Coordinates of C-alpha atoms and ligand atoms in Angstrom, one line a residue:
Chain A
M171 CA 49.4 -5.3 -43.6
A172 CA 46.4 -3.1 -43.9
D173 CA 46.4 -2.5 -40.2
V174 CA 50.0 -1.0 -40.4
L175 CA 49.0 1.3 -43.0
N176 CA 46.1 2.4 -41.0
V177 CA 48.3 3.2 -38.1
G178 CA 50.3 5.5 -40.4
V179 CA 53.8 4.8 -39.2
N180 CA 56.7 4.8 -41.4
L181 CA 58.6 2.0 -39.8
E182 CA 61.9 2.7 -41.5
A183 CA 61.9 6.4 -40.4
F184 CA 61.0 5.2 -37.0
A185 CA 64.1 3.0 -36.7
Q186 CA 66.2 6.0 -37.9
A187 CA 64.6 8.3 -35.5
I188 CA 65.4 6.0 -32.6
G189 CA 68.9 6.1 -33.8
A190 CA 68.9 9.8 -34.0
I191 CA 67.5 10.0 -30.4
Q192 CA 70.4 7.8 -29.2
A193 CA 72.9 10.2 -31.0
L194 CA 71.2 13.1 -29.5
R195 CA 71.4 11.7 -26.0
S196 CA 75.1 10.9 -26.4
S197 CA 75.9 14.3 -27.7
V198 CA 74.1 15.9 -24.8
S199 CA 75.9 13.8 -22.3
R200 CA 79.2 14.8 -24.0
V201 CA 78.4 18.5 -23.4
F202 CA 77.8 17.8 -19.7
D203 CA 81.0 15.7 -19.5
C204 CA 82.9 18.6 -21.0
L205 CA 81.4 20.9 -18.4
K206 CA 82.1 18.4 -15.6
D207 CA 85.8 18.0 -16.6
G208 CA 86.3 21.8 -16.8
M209 CA 89.5 23.2 -18.1
R210 CA 92.2 20.7 -18.8
N211 CA 95.9 21.4 -17.9
K212 CA 97.5 23.5 -20.7
E213 CA 100.6 25.5 -20.6
T214 CA 98.9 28.8 -20.4
L215 CA 95.6 30.0 -18.8
E216 CA 94.6 31.5 -22.1
G217 CA 95.3 28.3 -23.9
R218 CA 93.2 26.4 -21.3
E219 CA 90.3 28.8 -21.8
K220 CA 90.4 28.7 -25.6
A221 CA 90.6 24.9 -25.7
F222 CA 87.6 24.6 -23.4
I223 CA 85.5 27.0 -25.3
A224 CA 86.4 25.3 -28.6
H225 CA 85.3 22.0 -27.2
F226 CA 82.2 23.2 -25.7
Q227 CA 81.3 24.9 -29.0
D228 CA 81.9 21.6 -30.9
H229 CA 79.7 19.7 -28.5
L230 CA 76.9 22.3 -28.7
H231 CA 77.0 22.1 -32.4
S232 CA 76.7 18.4 -32.6
V233 CA 73.8 18.7 -30.2
N234 CA 72.2 21.2 -32.6
R235 CA 72.9 18.9 -35.5
D236 CA 71.4 15.8 -33.8
L237 CA 68.4 17.7 -32.8
N238 CA 67.8 19.0 -36.4
E239 CA 68.2 15.4 -37.7
L240 CA 65.7 14.1 -35.1
E241 CA 63.2 16.8 -36.0
R242 CA 63.5 16.0 -39.7
L243 CA 63.0 12.2 -39.0
S244 CA 60.1 12.8 -36.7
N245 CA 58.2 14.5 -39.5
L246 CA 59.0 11.4 -41.6
V247 CA 57.6 9.1 -38.9
G248 CA 54.2 10.8 -39.2
K249 CA 51.8 11.1 -36.4
P250 CA 50.6 7.7 -34.9
S251 CA 47.2 8.4 -36.5
E252 CA 45.0 10.5 -34.2
N253 CA 41.9 9.6 -36.2
H254 CA 42.2 6.0 -35.1
P255 CA 39.0 5.7 -32.6
L256 CA 41.1 4.0 -30.1
H257 CA 44.1 6.4 -30.4
N258 CA 47.3 5.0 -29.1
S259 CA 45.6 1.9 -27.8
G260 CA 44.8 1.0 -31.5
L261 CA 48.5 0.1 -31.7
L262 CA 47.6 -3.0 -29.8
S263 CA 46.3 -4.3 -32.9
L264 CA 49.9 -4.6 -34.1
D265 CA 50.7 -7.3 -31.6
P266 CA 51.5 -10.2 -33.8
V267 CA 50.6 -12.9 -31.1
Q268 CA 46.8 -12.4 -31.2
D269 CA 46.1 -15.8 -29.9
K270 CA 48.0 -15.6 -26.8
T271 CA 47.2 -12.0 -25.8
P272 CA 43.9 -11.1 -27.5
L273 CA 44.1 -7.7 -25.8
Y274 CA 42.9 -5.7 -28.8
S275 CA 39.8 -7.6 -29.5
Q276 CA 38.9 -7.6 -25.8
L277 CA 39.5 -3.8 -25.7
L278 CA 37.1 -3.4 -28.7
Q279 CA 34.5 -5.4 -26.9
A280 CA 34.7 -3.4 -23.7
Y281 CA 34.7 -0.2 -25.8
K282 CA 31.5 -1.2 -27.5
W283 CA 29.9 -2.3 -24.2
S284 CA 30.6 0.9 -22.4
N285 CA 29.3 3.0 -25.4
K286 CA 26.1 0.9 -25.3
L287 CA 25.9 1.4 -21.5
Q288 CA 26.2 5.0 -21.6
Y289 CA 23.6 5.4 -24.4
H290 CA 21.1 3.2 -22.4
A291 CA 21.9 4.8 -19.1
G292 CA 21.2 8.2 -20.9
L293 CA 17.8 7.0 -22.2
A294 CA 16.8 5.5 -18.8
S295 CA 17.8 8.6 -16.9
G296 CA 15.5 10.8 -19.3
L297 CA 12.6 8.4 -18.7
L298 CA 13.0 8.2 -15.0
N299 CA 13.2 11.9 -14.8
Q300 CA 9.8 12.2 -16.6
Q301 CA 8.1 10.0 -14.0
S302 CA 9.8 10.8 -10.7
L303 CA 8.9 8.5 -7.9
K304 CA 10.2 11.0 -5.3
R305 CA 7.3 12.3 -3.3
S306 CA 8.5 15.1 -1.2
A307 CA 9.3 18.5 -2.4
N308 CA 12.8 18.5 -0.8
Q309 CA 14.0 15.9 -3.2
M310 CA 12.5 17.6 -6.3
G311 CA 15.4 19.9 -7.2
V312 CA 18.5 18.4 -8.7
S313 CA 20.5 21.2 -7.4
A314 CA 21.9 20.9 -4.0
K315 CA 21.1 24.6 -3.3
R316 CA 17.3 24.1 -3.3
R317 CA 17.2 21.2 -0.9
P318 CA 17.7 22.9 2.4
K319 CA 15.2 25.6 1.5
A320 CA 12.3 23.3 0.6
Q321 CA 12.7 21.1 3.7
P322 CA 11.3 23.2 6.5
T323 CA 8.0 24.1 4.6
T324 CA 6.8 20.7 3.6
L325 CA 8.3 18.3 6.1
V326 CA 8.0 20.3 9.3
L327 CA 4.4 21.2 9.6
P328 CA 2.9 21.8 13.0
P329 CA 1.2 18.8 14.5
Q330 CA -2.0 20.9 14.8
Y331 CA -2.1 21.4 11.1
V332 CA -1.9 17.6 10.4
D333 CA -4.6 17.1 13.0
D334 CA -6.9 19.5 11.3
V335 CA -6.3 17.9 7.8
I336 CA -7.0 14.5 9.1
S337 CA -10.1 15.4 11.0
R338 CA -11.5 17.2 7.9
I339 CA -11.0 14.1 5.9
D340 CA -12.6 12.0 8.7
R341 CA -15.7 14.2 8.6
M342 CA -15.8 13.9 4.7
F343 CA -16.4 10.2 4.6
P344 CA -19.1 9.0 7.0
E345 CA -18.4 5.2 6.4
M346 CA -14.7 5.8 7.3
S347 CA -13.4 6.4 10.8
I348 CA -9.8 7.7 11.4
H349 CA -8.2 7.5 14.7
L350 CA -5.0 9.5 15.0
S351 CA -2.3 8.8 17.6
R352 CA 1.3 9.9 18.1
P353 CA 3.0 6.9 20.0
N354 CA 6.5 7.9 18.8
G355 CA 6.9 11.6 19.1
T356 CA 5.6 13.9 16.3
S357 CA 4.9 11.5 13.5
A358 CA 1.3 10.6 13.5
M359 CA -0.1 7.0 13.0
L360 CA -3.6 6.6 11.7
L361 CA -5.9 3.7 12.2
V362 CA -8.6 3.8 9.5
T363 CA -11.6 1.6 9.7
L364 CA -13.6 1.3 6.6
G365 CA -17.1 0.2 7.3
K366 CA -17.0 -3.6 8.4
V367 CA -14.7 -4.3 5.6
L368 CA -11.1 -3.5 6.5
K369 CA -8.8 -1.6 8.7
V370 CA -5.7 0.3 7.5
I371 CA -2.7 1.4 9.6
V372 CA -1.1 4.4 8.1
V373 CA 2.3 5.6 9.2
M374 CA 2.8 9.4 8.5
R375 CA 5.8 11.6 8.4
S376 CA 4.5 15.1 8.7
L377 CA 1.7 15.0 6.0
F378 CA 3.5 12.4 3.8
I379 CA 2.4 8.8 4.1
D380 CA 5.3 6.5 4.7
R381 CA 3.7 3.0 5.0
T382 CA 0.4 1.4 4.9
I383 CA -0.9 -2.0 6.0
V384 CA -4.4 -3.2 5.2
K385 CA -5.9 -5.9 7.5
G386 CA -9.3 -7.5 7.8
Y387 CA -12.1 -6.0 10.0
N388 CA -11.8 -9.0 12.4
E389 CA -8.0 -9.0 12.5
N390 CA -6.0 -7.7 15.4
V391 CA -4.0 -4.5 14.6
Y392 CA -2.4 -4.1 18.1
T393 CA 0.8 -5.7 19.5
E394 CA 0.7 -7.4 22.8
D395 CA 1.7 -4.2 24.6
G396 CA -1.2 -2.4 23.1
K397 CA 0.6 -0.4 20.4
L398 CA -0.4 -0.2 16.8
D399 CA 1.3 -3.2 15.1
I400 CA 2.9 -1.5 12.0
W401 CA 5.0 -4.5 10.9
S402 CA 3.0 -7.7 10.7
K403 CA 0.9 -8.4 7.6
S404 CA -2.5 -9.7 7.2
N405 CA -3.3 -13.4 7.6
Y406 CA -5.6 -13.2 4.5
Q407 CA -4.2 -13.2 0.9
V408 CA -6.8 -10.6 -0.2
F409 CA -5.6 -8.0 2.3
Q410 CA -2.0 -8.7 1.5
K411 CA -2.9 -7.9 -2.1
V412 CA -4.8 -4.7 -1.1
T413 CA -1.7 -3.7 1.0
D414 CA 0.5 -4.0 -2.1
H415 CA -2.0 -2.0 -4.2
A416 CA -2.2 0.7 -1.4
T417 CA 1.6 0.9 -1.5
T418 CA 1.4 1.4 -5.2
A419 CA -1.2 4.2 -4.7
L420 CA 1.1 6.0 -2.3
L421 CA 3.6 6.4 -5.2
H422 CA 0.9 7.2 -7.7
Y423 CA -0.7 10.1 -5.7
Q424 CA 1.9 12.8 -5.4
L425 CA 1.9 16.6 -5.3
P426 CA 4.7 17.6 -3.3
Q427 CA 3.6 21.3 -2.8
M428 CA 0.2 20.2 -1.6
P429 CA 0.5 17.1 0.7
D430 CA -2.9 17.5 2.1
V431 CA -4.5 17.0 -1.3
V432 CA -2.4 13.8 -1.6
V433 CA -3.7 12.4 1.7
R434 CA -7.3 13.2 0.7
S435 CA -6.9 11.7 -2.8
F436 CA -5.4 8.5 -1.2
M437 CA -8.3 8.3 1.3
T438 CA -10.8 8.7 -1.4
W439 CA -9.1 5.9 -3.3
L440 CA -9.1 3.8 -0.2
R441 CA -12.8 4.3 0.4
S442 CA -13.7 2.5 -2.8
Y443 CA -12.7 -0.7 -1.0
I444 CA -16.0 -0.5 1.0
K445 CA -17.3 -2.7 -1.8
L446 CA -14.3 -5.1 -1.8
F447 CA -16.4 -8.2 -1.5
Q448 CA -19.6 -6.9 -3.4
A449 CA -18.1 -5.5 -6.7
P450 CA -17.6 -7.8 -9.5
C451 CA -14.5 -7.2 -11.8
Q452 CA -15.3 -4.6 -14.4
R453 CA -13.4 -6.5 -17.1
C454 CA -14.3 -10.1 -16.7
G455 CA -17.6 -9.7 -14.7
K456 CA -16.7 -12.3 -12.1
F457 CA -16.2 -12.1 -8.4
L458 CA -13.3 -14.4 -8.0
Q459 CA -10.1 -15.1 -9.8
D460 CA -7.6 -17.5 -8.3
G461 CA -9.6 -17.3 -5.2
L462 CA -9.3 -13.5 -4.9
P463 CA -12.0 -10.9 -5.4
P464 CA -11.2 -7.8 -7.5
T465 CA -8.5 -6.3 -5.3
W466 CA -7.3 -3.4 -7.7
R467 CA -9.2 -0.1 -7.9
D468 CA -8.4 2.2 -10.8
F469 CA -6.7 5.5 -9.6
R470 CA -9.0 7.7 -11.5
T471 CA -12.2 6.0 -12.0
L472 CA -12.1 3.8 -8.9
E473 CA -13.6 0.9 -10.7
A474 CA -12.8 -2.7 -9.4
F475 CA -10.6 -5.0 -11.4
H476 CA -8.7 -8.3 -10.7
D477 CA -5.1 -7.7 -10.4
T478 CA -4.6 -9.5 -13.7
C479 CA -7.6 -7.9 -15.4
R480 CA -6.4 -4.3 -15.1
Q481 CA -4.8 -2.7 -18.2
Chain B
M281 CA -13.9 -16.0 11.8
G282 CA -15.4 -15.0 8.5
V283 CA -18.8 -15.7 6.9
T284 CA -19.8 -19.3 6.5
C285 CA -22.3 -21.1 4.4
V286 CA -23.5 -24.6 5.1
S287 CA -25.5 -26.6 2.5
Q288 CA -26.5 -30.0 1.8
M289 CA -25.1 -31.6 -1.4
P290 CA -27.5 -34.1 -3.0
V291 CA -26.0 -37.6 -3.6
A292 CA -25.0 -37.8 -7.2
E293 CA -27.4 -40.1 -9.4
G294 CA -26.2 -43.7 -9.4
K295 CA -23.5 -42.9 -6.8
S296 CA -23.1 -43.7 -3.1
V297 CA -22.6 -41.0 -0.4
Q298 CA -18.9 -41.9 -0.2
Q299 CA -18.4 -41.8 -4.0
T300 CA -20.1 -38.4 -4.2
V301 CA -17.8 -37.1 -1.3
E302 CA -14.9 -38.5 -3.2
L303 CA -15.9 -36.7 -6.3
L304 CA -16.4 -33.3 -4.5
T305 CA -12.9 -33.6 -2.8
R306 CA -11.2 -34.5 -6.1
K307 CA -12.8 -31.4 -7.7
L308 CA -11.5 -29.4 -4.7
E309 CA -8.0 -30.8 -5.1
L310 CA -8.0 -30.0 -8.8
L311 CA -8.9 -26.4 -8.1
G312 CA -5.8 -26.2 -5.9
A313 CA -7.3 -26.6 -2.4
E314 CA -5.0 -28.0 0.3
K315 CA -5.9 -30.7 2.6
Q316 CA -5.8 -29.5 6.3
G317 CA -6.9 -32.2 8.8
T318 CA -10.4 -33.2 9.5
F319 CA -13.4 -31.7 11.2
C320 CA -16.5 -32.9 13.1
V321 CA -19.8 -31.3 14.0
D322 CA -22.3 -33.2 16.3
C323 CA -25.7 -32.6 17.5
E324 CA -27.8 -34.1 20.4
T325 CA -31.5 -33.5 20.8
Y326 CA -33.1 -32.9 24.2
H327 CA -36.8 -33.0 24.9
T328 CA -38.3 -30.8 27.6
A329 CA -39.4 -33.5 30.2
A330 CA -43.1 -34.1 30.5
S331 CA -43.2 -33.2 34.2
T332 CA -42.1 -29.5 33.5
M333 CA -44.7 -28.9 30.8
G334 CA -47.1 -26.1 31.3
S335 CA -50.7 -26.9 32.4
Q336 CA -51.9 -25.4 29.1
G337 CA -50.6 -28.5 27.4
Q338 CA -48.2 -26.7 25.0
A339 CA -45.9 -28.9 23.0
G340 CA -42.5 -29.7 24.3
K341 CA -39.8 -27.5 22.9
L342 CA -36.7 -29.2 21.5
M343 CA -33.2 -28.1 22.4
Y344 CA -30.1 -28.9 20.5
V345 CA -26.7 -29.3 22.1
M346 CA -24.0 -29.1 19.5
H347 CA -20.1 -29.3 19.3
N348 CA -17.8 -28.1 16.5
S349 CA -14.2 -29.2 16.2
E350 CA -13.5 -25.7 15.0
Y351 CA -14.2 -24.5 18.5
P352 CA -13.0 -27.4 20.7
L353 CA -13.4 -25.7 24.0
S354 CA -17.1 -24.5 23.3
C355 CA -20.5 -26.1 23.5
F356 CA -23.5 -24.7 21.7
A357 CA -27.0 -24.9 23.0
L358 CA -29.8 -23.8 20.5
F359 CA -33.5 -23.7 20.2
E360 CA -35.2 -23.7 16.9
N361 CA -35.6 -20.2 15.7
G362 CA -34.5 -19.2 19.2
P363 CA -31.4 -18.0 20.9
C364 CA -28.0 -19.7 20.8
L365 CA -26.0 -20.3 24.0
I366 CA -22.4 -20.6 23.7
A367 CA -20.9 -22.2 26.8
D368 CA -17.7 -24.0 28.0
T369 CA -17.7 -27.8 27.2
N370 CA -18.6 -28.4 30.9
F371 CA -22.1 -27.7 29.7
D372 CA -22.4 -31.3 28.8
V373 CA -22.0 -32.3 32.5
L374 CA -24.7 -29.8 33.4
M375 CA -27.1 -31.2 31.0
V376 CA -26.7 -34.7 32.7
K377 CA -27.6 -33.0 35.9
L378 CA -30.7 -31.3 34.4
K379 CA -32.1 -34.6 33.2
G380 CA -35.2 -34.0 35.2
F381 CA -35.9 -31.2 32.9
F382 CA -34.3 -32.1 29.6
Q383 CA -34.1 -35.6 28.3
N384 CA -31.7 -36.8 25.8
A385 CA -33.2 -38.3 22.7
K386 CA -30.2 -40.6 22.1
A387 CA -31.5 -42.1 18.9
N388 CA -31.6 -38.6 17.3
K389 CA -27.8 -38.0 17.8
I390 CA -26.5 -36.9 14.3
E391 CA -23.0 -35.8 13.2
T392 CA -21.0 -34.9 10.2
R393 CA -17.3 -35.8 9.8
G394 CA -14.9 -35.2 6.9
T395 CA -11.9 -33.3 5.6
R396 CA -11.0 -29.7 5.8
Y397 CA -9.6 -27.9 2.9
Q398 CA -7.9 -24.6 2.5
Y399 CA -8.0 -22.6 -0.8
C400 CA -6.8 -19.1 -0.8
D401 CA -8.8 -17.4 1.9
F402 CA -11.5 -20.1 1.8
L403 CA -12.0 -22.9 4.3
V404 CA -14.0 -25.8 2.8
K405 CA -15.4 -28.7 4.8
V406 CA -17.0 -31.6 3.0
G407 CA -18.6 -34.1 5.5
T408 CA -20.6 -37.3 5.6
V409 CA -23.6 -36.9 7.7
T410 CA -24.4 -40.0 9.8
M411 CA -27.2 -40.9 12.2
G412 CA -26.4 -43.9 14.1
P413 CA -24.8 -46.4 11.8
S414 CA -26.1 -45.0 8.5
A415 CA -24.8 -42.3 6.2
R416 CA -27.6 -39.9 5.6
G417 CA -26.3 -37.2 3.4
I418 CA -23.4 -34.8 2.6
S419 CA -22.6 -31.4 4.2
V420 CA -20.6 -28.8 2.4
E421 CA -19.4 -25.8 4.5
V422 CA -17.5 -22.9 3.0
E423 CA -16.1 -20.2 5.2
Y424 CA -14.6 -17.0 3.7
G425 CA -12.3 -15.6 6.3
P426 CA -11.7 -12.0 5.3
C427 CA -15.3 -10.9 5.3
V428 CA -17.5 -10.5 8.4
V429 CA -20.8 -9.3 6.9
A430 CA -22.9 -12.1 5.4
S431 CA -24.8 -10.0 2.9
D432 CA -21.7 -8.4 1.6
C433 CA -20.0 -11.6 0.2
W434 CA -22.9 -14.0 -0.6
N435 CA -22.5 -13.5 -4.2
L436 CA -18.9 -14.2 -4.0
L437 CA -19.5 -17.3 -1.9
L438 CA -22.0 -18.5 -4.4
E439 CA -19.6 -18.1 -7.3
F440 CA -17.0 -20.1 -5.3
L441 CA -19.5 -22.9 -4.3
Q442 CA -20.6 -23.1 -7.9
S443 CA -17.0 -23.7 -9.0
F444 CA -17.0 -27.1 -7.5
L445 CA -20.6 -28.1 -6.6
G446 CA -21.4 -28.4 -10.4
S447 CA -25.1 -28.1 -11.2
H448 CA -26.3 -28.0 -7.6
N449 CA -27.3 -24.6 -6.7
P450 CA -27.5 -23.9 -3.0
G451 CA -29.8 -21.0 -1.8
A452 CA -28.6 -18.4 0.6
P453 CA -28.8 -19.7 4.2
A454 CA -31.7 -18.3 6.2
V455 CA -29.5 -16.8 8.8
F456 CA -27.8 -14.5 6.1
G457 CA -31.2 -12.6 6.0
N458 CA -31.5 -12.3 9.8
R459 CA -29.1 -9.4 10.3
H460 CA -28.4 -7.4 7.3
D461 CA -25.3 -5.7 8.5
G462 CA -24.4 -7.5 11.5
V463 CA -21.1 -9.3 12.2
Y464 CA -21.4 -13.0 11.4
G465 CA -20.5 -15.2 14.4
P466 CA -19.9 -19.0 15.2
A467 CA -23.5 -19.2 16.5
D468 CA -24.8 -18.5 12.9
T469 CA -22.8 -21.4 11.6
M470 CA -24.2 -23.7 14.3
A471 CA -27.8 -22.7 13.5
Q472 CA -27.2 -23.6 9.8
Y473 CA -25.9 -27.0 10.8
M474 CA -29.0 -27.4 13.0
E475 CA -31.2 -26.7 10.1
L476 CA -29.3 -29.0 7.9
F477 CA -29.4 -31.8 10.5
N478 CA -33.2 -31.2 10.9
K479 CA -33.8 -31.4 7.2
I480 CA -31.7 -34.6 6.9
R481 CA -33.5 -36.3 9.8
K482 CA -36.9 -35.8 8.1
Q483 CA -35.6 -37.3 4.8
Q484 CA -35.8 -40.9 4.0
Q485 CA -32.7 -43.0 4.7
V486 CA -30.6 -43.0 1.6
P487 CA -31.4 -46.3 0.0
V488 CA -28.1 -47.2 -1.6
A489 CA -25.4 -49.8 -1.1
G490 CA -21.8 -49.0 -0.2
I491 CA -22.5 -46.9 2.8
R492 CA -19.6 -46.9 5.3
Ligands
ZN83 ZN1 -11.4 -9.8 -13.7

């Protein structure tokens, strides 16, 4: 019976209160019956009025009496325990047929889960906000107001500016040649040839790099109709791996206000693959692991590691 | 194609050619290499006919005409240390017509046949070298597809070779030194096979039982 006490309901007073409500309802309906019936036939008009008013008064008095009684009882009933964590749904625990309708225990479980979920979601959102993967400035602000403002400055750069940035990078690295084309409107596509080691197709959106595919020096990078093939992957596992790492690098190098610095950092990182087949792993000292050379390049030191040897 | 290294694997002590080949292929399969059909490289030797020799009495040059199953539509003609001609397979017919100038030394025909294995980006071919009816040695070819410059990936190739050749340590093929940064091509592979065949021809016939 502990549960009942917890709920804090005086059951006897409760039953009386229900009775009082019934009494109140009937007395109220008597008032309206009286009003509906109006003045009954009496000998004199004065008599009729007197009798009506007397009746009406009686009925109102009984309404008043019943109402007072109900108020008194409702204080006795007590509040159905507002400090119960589940409020009124806590009353489900009173259900005597737990086995058939285990609503209450299910409700408690669901409540616990939703609490946990909220807690973890809060933690995750805090962490993710610290390391945002969004690369363009127009997505940085959480407020909807900022978005339309940021867009024009970073996403709509004149093609001439993009050309200048790319040709400056091209001149910076002699062993790297960059060929820029615009087969689909304003977005630039780059074909980067690194020594005699590899070729990289870079799909740009303004000065942001959208996609990169790394292929071998001796692999075809064009489709049958002579366009850059931006969809098919390399036939060699080593370049498929480097493609994965290059995609990771795109997410790593981000500085939304200075997209040209990002492109330059990415190209500097990419240039370290000139020794793809010549550099042993800086951790295990070997060339091969599972048939692959060290395909990972550290983002800061540019040192070569096997995928599984990097920290 | 990538960079290829062809080397001769010595026959293991107390084993036949076939047993050594089996030992090698088992090691490759343990490594995780997958069988991918067979291969064949053959080589015929042609002498410059005596009638065309210069009056100074210079020694006749040898020309080698080779085929490689990796390039089924091509025929390779090589001089030792000389140029390599890559032609259509019709070239064989032409050589018959030129028999006044080049004579086929039929007894010198040599070939290697065996199984092709794929491991990651490596292509490995282990073959038995035969001359006439007798097995004369073992050839091991390793091609690393992604790389096109021989000097770039020699160390990497060597590490891979050592992972299944055991104690045998092949030196860098001579063609690797020829062009330091040139793009490696099929002719370079054929030159390596030519060298390997010449070396094996000069060796004594392997005096063991259980050959083919
Ligand atoms: Zn390593």
